[in-house]
CSV table of C-alpha atoms in Angstrom, one decimal:
chain,number,residue,atom,x,y,z
F,1,MET,CA,114.1,143.1,69.6
F,2,GLU,CA,111.5,140.4,70.3
F,3,LEU,CA,114.3,138.3,71.9
F,4,LEU,CA,115.1,141.2,74.2
F,5,CYS,CA,111.5,141.6,75.2
F,6,PHE,CA,111.2,137.9,75.9
F,7,LEU,CA,114.3,137.9,78.0
F,8,GLY,CA,113.1,140.9,79.9
F,9,SER,CA,109.7,139.3,80.6
F,10,PHE,CA,111.4,136.0,81.6
F,11,ALA,CA,113.8,137.9,84.0
F,12,SER,CA,110.8,139.8,85.4
F,13,ALA,CA,108.9,136.6,86.0
F,14,CYS,CA,111.9,134.9,87.6
F,15,GLY,CA,112.2,137.9,89.9
F,16,VAL,CA,108.6,137.6,91.0
F,17,SER,CA,109.0,133.9,91.5
F,18,VAL,CA,112.2,134.4,93.6
F,19,TYR,CA,110.4,137.0,95.6
F,20,LEU,CA,107.4,134.8,96.3
F,21,LEU,CA,109.6,131.9,97.1
F,22,GLY,CA,111.6,134.0,99.5
F,23,LYS,CA,108.4,135.1,101.2
F,24,TRP,CA,107.2,131.5,101.5
F,25,LEU,CA,110.5,130.3,102.9
F,26,SER,CA,110.5,133.2,105.4
F,27,ARG,CA,107.1,132.3,106.6
F,28,ARG,CA,108.1,128.6,106.9
F,29,ARG,CA,111.1,129.6,109.0
F,30,ALA,CA,109.0,131.9,111.2
F,31,ALA,CA,106.5,129.0,111.7
F,32,ALA,CA,109.3,126.6,112.6
F,33,ALA,CA,110.9,129.1,114.9
F,34,SER,CA,107.6,129.7,116.6
F,35,ALA,CA,107.0,126.0,117.2
F,36,LEU,CA,110.6,125.4,118.4
F,37,ALA,CA,110.5,128.4,120.7
F,38,LEU,CA,107.4,127.2,122.3
F,39,VAL,CA,109.0,123.8,123.1
F,40,THR,CA,112.1,125.5,124.4
F,41,THR,CA,110.2,127.9,126.6
F,42,HIS,CA,108.2,125.1,128.2
F,43,GLN,CA,110.9,122.6,128.8
F,44,GLY,CA,110.2,120.6,132.0
F,45,LYS,CA,106.4,120.8,131.5
F,46,LEU,CA,105.9,118.0,129.1
F,47,THR,CA,102.7,115.9,129.5
F,48,SER,CA,102.5,112.5,127.8
F,49,LEU,CA,99.4,111.7,125.8
F,50,PRO,CA,98.1,108.2,126.1
F,51,ARG,CA,99.2,105.6,123.5
F,52,GLY,CA,96.6,103.8,121.4
F,53,ALA,CA,96.9,104.2,117.7
F,54,VAL,CA,99.5,104.7,114.9
F,55,VAL,CA,99.3,108.3,113.6
F,56,GLU,CA,101.3,109.0,110.5
F,57,VAL,CA,103.4,112.2,110.3
F,58,VAL,CA,103.3,114.1,106.9
F,59,GLY,CA,105.8,116.3,105.2
F,60,GLU,CA,108.9,114.3,106.5
F,61,SER,CA,110.4,114.5,103.0
F,62,HIS,CA,111.3,118.1,103.6
F,63,TYR,CA,113.2,117.2,106.8
F,64,GLN,CA,115.3,114.2,105.7
F,65,GLU,CA,118.6,115.8,106.8
F,66,THR,CA,117.2,116.4,110.2
F,67,LEU,CA,115.8,112.9,110.6
F,68,GLU,CA,119.1,111.4,109.4
F,69,ALA,CA,120.9,113.4,112.1
F,70,LEU,CA,118.5,112.0,114.7
F,71,SER,CA,119.0,108.4,113.4
F,72,GLU,CA,121.7,105.8,113.4
F,73,GLU,CA,124.1,105.0,110.6
F,74,ARG,CA,122.3,103.7,107.5
F,75,THR,CA,122.3,100.0,106.9
F,76,GLY,CA,120.6,97.7,104.5
F,77,ARG,CA,117.6,97.4,106.9
F,78,SER,CA,114.9,99.9,107.8
F,79,GLN,CA,115.5,101.6,111.1
F,80,ARG,CA,113.1,101.7,114.0
F,81,ILE,CA,114.3,104.3,116.6
F,82,ALA,CA,112.0,104.8,119.5
F,83,THR,CA,111.9,108.4,120.7
F,84,THR,CA,109.5,111.1,122.0
F,85,ALA,CA,107.8,113.7,119.9
F,86,HIS,CA,106.2,117.1,120.9
F,87,LEU,CA,103.1,118.3,119.3
F,88,VAL,CA,103.0,122.1,119.0
F,89,ARG,CA,100.5,124.4,117.4
F,90,GLU,CA,102.1,126.4,114.5
F,91,ARG,CA,100.7,129.9,114.7
F,92,VAL,CA,102.0,131.1,111.4
F,93,ASN,CA,101.0,128.8,108.5
F,94,ARG,CA,99.4,130.1,105.4
F,95,PHE,CA,98.4,126.7,104.2
F,96,ASP,CA,96.7,125.4,107.3
F,97,GLU,CA,95.5,127.6,110.1
F,98,ASN,CA,95.2,124.5,112.3
F,99,ALA,CA,98.7,123.1,111.6
F,100,VAL,CA,100.3,121.1,114.3
F,101,ALA,CA,104.1,120.7,114.1
F,102,VAL,CA,105.9,117.5,115.2
F,103,VAL,CA,109.1,118.2,117.0
F,104,ILE,CA,111.8,115.7,118.1
F,105,GLU,CA,114.7,116.8,120.2
F,106,GLY,CA,114.0,120.4,119.4
F,107,ARG,CA,113.9,119.9,115.7
F,108,LEU,CA,110.9,120.2,113.3
F,109,VAL,CA,110.5,116.8,111.5
F,110,GLY,CA,107.0,117.1,110.0
F,111,TYR,CA,103.3,117.8,110.7
F,112,LEU,CA,100.1,116.1,111.6
F,113,SER,CA,97.8,115.6,108.6
F,114,ARG,CA,95.0,118.1,108.3
F,115,ALA,CA,92.4,115.7,109.7
F,116,ASP,CA,94.6,114.7,112.6
F,117,ALA,CA,95.5,118.3,113.3
F,118,LEU,CA,91.8,119.2,113.6
F,119,GLY,CA,91.3,116.4,116.1
F,120,PHE,CA,94.3,117.3,118.3
F,121,ARG,CA,94.2,121.1,118.0
F,122,ALA,CA,91.7,121.8,120.9
F,123,LEU,CA,93.5,119.4,123.3
F,124,ILE,CA,96.9,121.0,122.5
F,125,GLU,CA,95.4,124.5,123.0
F,126,GLU,CA,94.1,123.4,126.4
F,127,MET,CA,97.4,122.0,127.4
F,128,GLU,CA,99.4,125.1,126.3
F,129,ALA,CA,97.0,127.3,128.3
F,130,ARG,CA,98.1,125.3,131.3
F,131,GLY,CA,101.7,125.8,130.4
F,132,GLU,CA,102.1,122.2,129.2
F,133,ILE,CA,103.6,120.7,126.0
F,134,ALA,CA,101.9,117.6,124.5
F,135,ALA,CA,104.3,114.7,124.2
F,136,CYS,CA,103.8,111.3,122.7
F,137,ALA,CA,105.7,108.1,121.8
F,138,ALA,CA,107.2,108.2,118.4
F,139,THR,CA,109.3,106.0,116.1
F,140,ILE,CA,111.7,107.1,113.3
F,141,VAL,CA,111.5,104.5,110.5
F,142,GLY,CA,113.1,103.8,107.2
F,143,GLY,CA,116.4,105.3,106.2
F,144,TRP,CA,117.9,102.0,104.8
F,145,SER,CA,120.7,102.1,102.3
F,146,ARG,CA,121.5,99.4,99.8
F,147,GLY,CA,124.3,100.9,97.8
F,148,GLU,CA,123.7,101.1,94.1
F,149,ARG,CA,120.2,99.8,94.6
F,150,GLY,CA,119.2,103.0,96.3
F,151,SER,CA,118.2,104.2,99.7
F,152,GLY,CA,114.9,104.7,101.6
F,153,LYS,CA,113.6,107.9,103.0
F,154,PHE,CA,113.0,108.4,106.7
F,155,GLY,CA,109.5,108.6,108.2
F,156,VAL,CA,107.9,109.2,111.6
F,157,LYS,CA,105.1,107.3,113.2
F,158,LEU,CA,103.4,108.4,116.4
F,159,ASP,CA,101.8,106.1,119.0
F,160,VAL,CA,99.0,108.2,120.5
F,161,MET,CA,95.3,107.9,121.1
F,162,HIS,CA,93.1,110.2,119.2
F,163,PRO,CA,91.3,112.6,121.6
F,164,ASP,CA,87.9,111.6,120.2
F,165,LYS,CA,88.6,108.0,121.1
F,166,ALA,CA,90.3,108.5,124.5
F,167,PRO,CA,88.2,107.4,127.4
F,168,ALA,CA,87.0,110.0,129.8
F,169,ASP,CA,89.1,110.7,133.0
F,170,ALA,CA,86.3,109.4,135.2
F,171,THR,CA,86.3,106.0,133.4
F,172,ILE,CA,90.1,105.8,133.6
F,173,ILE,CA,90.0,106.5,137.4
F,174,SER,CA,87.1,103.9,137.9
F,175,HIS,CA,89.1,101.2,136.1
F,176,ALA,CA,92.3,102.1,138.0
F,177,VAL,CA,90.5,101.9,141.4
F,178,THR,CA,89.3,98.4,140.5
F,179,GLY,CA,92.8,97.5,139.4
F,180,LEU,CA,94.2,98.8,142.7
F,181,TRP,CA,92.0,96.5,144.7
F,182,GLU,CA,92.9,93.5,142.6
F,183,ALA,CA,96.7,94.3,142.5
F,184,LYS,CA,99.1,92.2,144.6
F,185,GLY,CA,101.2,94.3,146.9
F,186,PRO,CA,102.5,97.9,146.8
F,187,ALA,CA,104.5,97.3,143.6
F,188,GLY,CA,101.5,96.1,141.7
F,189,ARG,CA,99.4,99.0,142.9
F,190,ARG,CA,102.2,101.4,141.8
F,191,LYS,CA,102.1,100.0,138.3
F,192,VAL,CA,98.3,100.5,138.1
F,193,VAL,CA,98.7,104.1,139.2
F,194,GLN,CA,101.5,104.8,136.8
F,195,ARG,CA,99.5,103.4,133.8
F,196,ALA,CA,96.5,105.5,134.7
F,197,LEU,CA,98.5,108.7,135.2
F,198,GLU,CA,99.8,108.4,131.7
F,199,SER,CA,96.3,108.4,130.3
F,200,LEU,CA,94.7,111.1,132.4
F,201,ARG,CA,94.5,114.6,130.8
F,202,THR,CA,94.0,117.0,133.7
F,203,GLU,CA,95.9,117.7,136.9
F,204,ASP,CA,92.6,117.5,138.9
F,205,ALA,CA,92.0,114.0,137.6
F,206,LYS,CA,95.6,113.0,138.5
F,207,THR,CA,95.2,114.3,142.0
F,208,GLN,CA,91.9,112.5,142.4
F,209,LEU,CA,93.6,109.2,141.3
F,210,LEU,CA,96.5,109.7,143.7
F,211,ASN,CA,94.0,110.3,146.5
F,212,GLU,CA,92.1,107.1,145.7
F,213,ALA,CA,95.4,105.2,145.5
F,214,SER,CA,96.4,106.6,149.0
F,215,SER,CA,93.1,105.5,150.4
F,216,VAL,CA,93.5,102.0,149.0
F,217,GLU,CA,97.0,101.8,150.4
F,218,VAL,CA,95.8,102.8,153.8
F,219,VAL,CA,93.1,100.2,153.9
F,220,ALA,CA,95.6,97.6,152.8
F,221,ALA,CA,98.0,98.7,155.5
F,222,LEU,CA,95.2,98.4,158.2
F,223,GLU,CA,94.2,95.0,156.9
F,224,GLN,CA,97.8,93.8,156.9
F,225,SER,CA,98.4,95.2,160.4
F,226,ALA,CA,95.4,93.3,161.7
F,227,GLY,CA,97.0,90.1,160.5
F,228,LEU,CA,100.3,90.6,162.3
F,229,LYS,CA,100.9,89.0,165.7
F,230,THR,CA,102.8,91.5,167.8
F,231,PRO,CA,102.0,95.1,168.6
F,232,ALA,CA,105.5,96.1,167.5
F,233,ALA,CA,105.1,94.6,164.1
F,234,LYS,CA,101.7,96.2,163.7
F,235,ARG,CA,103.1,99.6,164.8
F,236,ARG,CA,106.0,99.3,162.2
F,237,ARG,CA,103.5,98.5,159.4
F,238,LEU,CA,101.2,101.4,160.2
F,239,GLN,CA,104.0,103.9,160.8
F,240,ALA,CA,105.6,103.0,157.4
F,241,ALA,CA,102.2,103.5,155.7
F,242,LEU,CA,101.8,106.9,157.5
F,243,ASP,CA,105.3,108.0,156.5
F,244,ALA,CA,104.7,107.0,152.9
F,245,LEU,CA,101.4,108.8,152.8
F,246,ARG,CA,102.9,112.1,154.1
F,247,ALA,CA,105.7,111.9,151.5
F,248,ASP,CA,103.6,111.4,148.4
F,249,GLU,CA,102.3,114.0,146.0
F,250,VAL,CA,98.7,114.2,147.2
F,251,PRO,CA,97.9,117.6,148.8
F,252,ASP,CA,97.6,117.4,152.6
F,253,GLU,CA,93.9,118.4,152.6
F,254,LEU,CA,93.1,115.4,150.5
F,255,GLN,CA,95.1,113.1,152.8
F,256,ARG,CA,93.4,114.2,156.0
F,257,GLN,CA,91.0,111.2,156.3
F,258,GLN,CA,93.7,108.6,155.5
F,259,VAL,CA,96.1,110.2,158.0
F,260,GLU,CA,93.4,110.2,160.7
F,261,TRP,CA,92.7,106.5,160.1
F,262,LEU,CA,96.4,105.6,160.5
F,263,GLU,CA,96.9,107.8,163.5
F,264,ALA,CA,93.8,106.4,165.2
F,265,ALA,CA,95.0,102.9,164.6
F,266,LEU,CA,98.4,103.8,166.1
F,267,ARG,CA,96.7,105.3,169.2
F,268,ASP,CA,94.7,102.1,169.6
F,269,LEU,CA,97.9,100.1,169.7
F,270,ASP,CA,99.3,102.3,172.4
F,271,ALA,CA,96.2,102.4,174.5
F,272,PRO,CA,96.3,100.2,177.6
F,273,PRO,CA,94.2,97.1,177.4
F,274,GLU,CA,90.7,97.3,178.9
F,275,ALA,CA,90.4,95.7,182.3
């Protein structure tokens, strides 16, 4: 009789445990689905966060099969696979209301630690409100296999600057403008602009930088034109700068001053010489 009671109690306890486990797994699946759905919905609106520090991803041990599918064939050496990760708020997480999921190629591979999630949460919320998904450089590491001597687990490391340590947009633009004036030629200036754009957080700041870059490019074109010998060569240089300015991504209202400078310079070339 006692044995039957024990077995009955054990079965009941197991039933409760299975029920609770089922609820936990259901919530985890819902959380993962929420994160993945958000990434899928906003494809094409990825915004890269600036590099700057190694951020360790946690919980990868639960996603080893996924990481192996994203990796190369195991060898005796640890892997280092460069990729891009998306950072997505997980709205359904009973363990951490600030949880931030790490997603690679549409697959959940882990989470930011609690401390890192707190630091990134506000920035990610701001980006999602603008219809953007936070993206950052990532590396899949580990995954070595040495036969009978065992194998290593996969891990994920992010290369992303913590929001609290990221310089303000105004500082980035100021440094970029200095770099634009010091750069050699259009190719050098394009590199300066591209690096700065990767670090800026808001669209307004990016537009401001592009406007500043256009202004520098126009002044450079005017200076180069002044150094050319023939009116035809000067006209070609100014017209090329004007065409490039009209084709770039800066809104027309912000280009007005630069366009006026170039058009005035072209008119001066076409004006008859003073008697």
